[in-house]
Coordinates of N, CA and C in Angstrom, one line a residue:
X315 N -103.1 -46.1 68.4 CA -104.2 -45.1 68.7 C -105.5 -45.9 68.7
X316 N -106.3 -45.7 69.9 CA -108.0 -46.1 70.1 C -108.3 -45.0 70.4
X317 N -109.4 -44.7 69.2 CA -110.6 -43.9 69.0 C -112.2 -44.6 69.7
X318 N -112.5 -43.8 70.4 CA -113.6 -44.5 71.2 C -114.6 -42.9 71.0
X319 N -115.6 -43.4 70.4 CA -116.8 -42.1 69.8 C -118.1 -42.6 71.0
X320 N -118.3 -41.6 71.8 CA -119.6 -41.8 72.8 C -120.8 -41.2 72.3
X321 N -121.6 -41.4 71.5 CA -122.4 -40.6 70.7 C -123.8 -40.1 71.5
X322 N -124.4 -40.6 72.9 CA -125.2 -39.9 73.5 C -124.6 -39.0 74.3
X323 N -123.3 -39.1 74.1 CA -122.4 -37.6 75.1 C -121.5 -37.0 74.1
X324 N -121.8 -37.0 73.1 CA -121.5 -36.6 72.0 C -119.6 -36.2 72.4
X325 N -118.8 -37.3 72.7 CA -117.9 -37.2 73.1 C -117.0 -38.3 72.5
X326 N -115.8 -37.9 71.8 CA -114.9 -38.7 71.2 C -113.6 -38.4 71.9
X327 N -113.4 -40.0 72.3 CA -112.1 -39.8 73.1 C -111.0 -40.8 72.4
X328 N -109.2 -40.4 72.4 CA -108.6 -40.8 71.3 C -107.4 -41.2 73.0
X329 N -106.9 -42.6 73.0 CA -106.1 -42.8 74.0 C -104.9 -43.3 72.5
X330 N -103.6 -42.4 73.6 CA -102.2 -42.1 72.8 C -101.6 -43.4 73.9
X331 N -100.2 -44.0 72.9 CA -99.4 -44.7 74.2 C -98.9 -44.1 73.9
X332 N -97.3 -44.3 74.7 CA -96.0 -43.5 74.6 C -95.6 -43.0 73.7
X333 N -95.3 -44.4 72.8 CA -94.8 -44.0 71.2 C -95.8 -43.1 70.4
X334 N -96.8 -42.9 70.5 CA -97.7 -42.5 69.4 C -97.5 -41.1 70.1
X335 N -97.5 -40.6 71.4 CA -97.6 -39.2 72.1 C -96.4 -38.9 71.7
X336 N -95.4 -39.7 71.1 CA -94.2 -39.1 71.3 C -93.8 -38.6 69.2
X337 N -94.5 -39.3 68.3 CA -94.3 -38.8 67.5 C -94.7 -37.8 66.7
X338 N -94.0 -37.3 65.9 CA -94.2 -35.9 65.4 C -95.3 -35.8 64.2
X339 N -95.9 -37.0 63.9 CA -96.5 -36.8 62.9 C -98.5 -37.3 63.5
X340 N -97.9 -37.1 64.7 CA -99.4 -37.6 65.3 C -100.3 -36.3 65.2
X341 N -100.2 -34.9 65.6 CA -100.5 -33.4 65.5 C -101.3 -33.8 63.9
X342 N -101.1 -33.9 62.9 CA -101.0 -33.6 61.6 C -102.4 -34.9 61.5
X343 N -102.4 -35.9 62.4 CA -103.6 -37.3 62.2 C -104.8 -36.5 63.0
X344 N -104.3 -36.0 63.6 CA -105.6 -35.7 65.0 C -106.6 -34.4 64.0
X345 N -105.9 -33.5 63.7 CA -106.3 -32.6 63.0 C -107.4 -32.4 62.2
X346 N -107.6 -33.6 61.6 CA -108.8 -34.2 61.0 C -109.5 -34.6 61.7
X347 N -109.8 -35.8 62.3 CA -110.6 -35.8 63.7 C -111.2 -34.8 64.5
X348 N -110.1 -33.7 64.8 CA -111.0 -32.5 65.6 C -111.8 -31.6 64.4
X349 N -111.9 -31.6 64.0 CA -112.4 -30.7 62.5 C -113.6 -31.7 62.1
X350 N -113.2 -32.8 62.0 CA -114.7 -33.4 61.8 C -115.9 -33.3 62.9
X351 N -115.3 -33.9 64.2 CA -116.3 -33.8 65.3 C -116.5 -32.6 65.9
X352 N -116.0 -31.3 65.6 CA -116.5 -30.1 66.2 C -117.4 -29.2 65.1
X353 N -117.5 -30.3 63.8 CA -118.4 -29.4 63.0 C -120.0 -30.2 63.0
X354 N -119.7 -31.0 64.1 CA -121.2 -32.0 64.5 C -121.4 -31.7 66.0
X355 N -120.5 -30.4 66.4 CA -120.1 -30.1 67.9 C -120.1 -31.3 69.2
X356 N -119.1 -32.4 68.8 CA -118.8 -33.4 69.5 C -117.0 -32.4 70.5
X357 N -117.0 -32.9 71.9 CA -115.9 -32.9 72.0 C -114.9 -34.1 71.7
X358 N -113.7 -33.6 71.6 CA -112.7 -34.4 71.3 C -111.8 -34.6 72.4
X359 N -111.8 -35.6 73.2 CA -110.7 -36.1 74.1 C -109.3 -36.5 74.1
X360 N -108.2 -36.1 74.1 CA -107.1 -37.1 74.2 C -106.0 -37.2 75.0
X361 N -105.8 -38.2 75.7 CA -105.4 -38.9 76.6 C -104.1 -39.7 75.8
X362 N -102.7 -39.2 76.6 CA -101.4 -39.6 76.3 C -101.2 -40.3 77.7
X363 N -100.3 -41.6 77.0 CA -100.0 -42.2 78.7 C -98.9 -41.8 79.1
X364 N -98.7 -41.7 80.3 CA -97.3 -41.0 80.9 C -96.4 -41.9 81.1
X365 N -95.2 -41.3 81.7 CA -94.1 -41.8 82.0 C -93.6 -42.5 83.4
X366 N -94.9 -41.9 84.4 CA -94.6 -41.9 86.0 C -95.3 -42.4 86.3
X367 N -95.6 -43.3 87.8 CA -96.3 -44.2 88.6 C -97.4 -43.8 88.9
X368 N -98.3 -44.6 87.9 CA -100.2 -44.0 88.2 C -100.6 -43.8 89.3
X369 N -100.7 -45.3 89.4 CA -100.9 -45.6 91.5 C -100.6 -44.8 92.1
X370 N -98.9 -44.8 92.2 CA -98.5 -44.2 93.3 C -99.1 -42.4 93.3
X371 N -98.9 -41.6 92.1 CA -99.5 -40.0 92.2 C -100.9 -40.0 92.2
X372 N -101.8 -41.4 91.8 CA -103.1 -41.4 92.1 C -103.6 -41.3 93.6
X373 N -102.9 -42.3 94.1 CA -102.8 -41.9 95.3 C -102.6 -40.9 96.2
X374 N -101.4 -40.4 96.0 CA -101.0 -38.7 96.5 C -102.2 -37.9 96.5
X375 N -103.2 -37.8 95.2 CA -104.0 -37.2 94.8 C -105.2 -37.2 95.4
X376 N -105.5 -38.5 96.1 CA -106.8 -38.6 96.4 C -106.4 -38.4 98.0
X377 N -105.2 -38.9 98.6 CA -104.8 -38.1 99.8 C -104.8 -37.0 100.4
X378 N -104.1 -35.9 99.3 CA -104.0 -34.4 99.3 C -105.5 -34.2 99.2
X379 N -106.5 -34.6 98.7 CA -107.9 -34.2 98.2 C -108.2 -34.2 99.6
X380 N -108.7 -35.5 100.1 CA -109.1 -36.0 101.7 C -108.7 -34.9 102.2
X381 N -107.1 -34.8 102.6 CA -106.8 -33.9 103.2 C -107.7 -32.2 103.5
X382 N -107.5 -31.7 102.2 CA -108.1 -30.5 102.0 C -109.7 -30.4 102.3
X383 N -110.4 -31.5 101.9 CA -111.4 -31.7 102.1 C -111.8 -31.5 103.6
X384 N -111.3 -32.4 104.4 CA -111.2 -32.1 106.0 C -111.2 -30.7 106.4
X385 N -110.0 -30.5 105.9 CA -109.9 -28.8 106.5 C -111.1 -28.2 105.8
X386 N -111.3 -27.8 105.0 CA -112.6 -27.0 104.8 C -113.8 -27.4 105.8
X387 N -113.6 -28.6 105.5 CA -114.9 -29.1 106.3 C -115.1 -28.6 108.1
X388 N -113.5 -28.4 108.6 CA -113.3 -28.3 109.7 C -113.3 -26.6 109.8
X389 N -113.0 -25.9 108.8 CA -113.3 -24.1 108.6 C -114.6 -23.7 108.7
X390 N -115.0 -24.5 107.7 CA -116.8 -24.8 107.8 C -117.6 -24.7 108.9
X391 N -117.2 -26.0 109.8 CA -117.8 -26.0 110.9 C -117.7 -24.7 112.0
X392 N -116.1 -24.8 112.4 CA -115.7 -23.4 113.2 C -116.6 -22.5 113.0
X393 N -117.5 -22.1 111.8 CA -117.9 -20.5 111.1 C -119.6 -20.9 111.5
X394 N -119.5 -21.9 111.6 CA -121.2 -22.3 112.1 C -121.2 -22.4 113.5
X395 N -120.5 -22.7 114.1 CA -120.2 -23.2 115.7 C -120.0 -21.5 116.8
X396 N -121.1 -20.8 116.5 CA -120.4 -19.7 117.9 C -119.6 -20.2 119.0
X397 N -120.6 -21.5 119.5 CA -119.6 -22.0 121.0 C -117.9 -21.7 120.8
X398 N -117.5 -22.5 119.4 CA -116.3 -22.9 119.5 C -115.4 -21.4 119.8
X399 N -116.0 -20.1 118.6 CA -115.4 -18.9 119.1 C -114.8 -18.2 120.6
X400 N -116.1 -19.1 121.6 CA -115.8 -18.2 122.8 C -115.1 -19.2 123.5
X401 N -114.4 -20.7 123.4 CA -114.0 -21.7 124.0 C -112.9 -20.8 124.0
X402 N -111.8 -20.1 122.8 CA -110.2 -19.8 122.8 C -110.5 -18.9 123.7
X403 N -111.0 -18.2 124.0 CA -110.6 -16.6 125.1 C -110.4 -17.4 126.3

């Protein structure tokens, strides 16, 4: 477990690996940690590492994003563009 305390963002973030996300007695460590830093109203972050290819769904992610982003951007335009309305008739 790395506890990392950002004190001008009053933000404490706690990075889990596998093992440590995966045992049962980690709920019962953290518990104190959140209870300390939310009575100084700090958030508490934590981050468990996964099991699946970062990259690769990082990826997907910022694809699908692009993607979506286009199209809005292209709905967008359509709704500002009269011309384009009277091009389909």
């Amino acid at each position: 477990m790395k506890c990392e305390i950002m004190i001008e963002k009053k933000l404490v973030c706690i990075w889990l690996n596998r093992n440590e996300s995966a045992a049962p007695e980690v709920p019962a460590l953290l518990k104190p940690i959140y209870q300390k830093y939310k009575a100084i109203n700090y958030t508490v972050v934590v981050f468990r590492s996964g099991s699946q290819n970062l990259l690769k769904l990082s990826s997907e992610l910022l694809r699908y994003n692009r993607r979506l982003f286009a199209e809005r951007e292209e709905e967008s335009a359509g709704k500002k563009d009269p011309t384009r309305e009277n091009q389909s008739g």
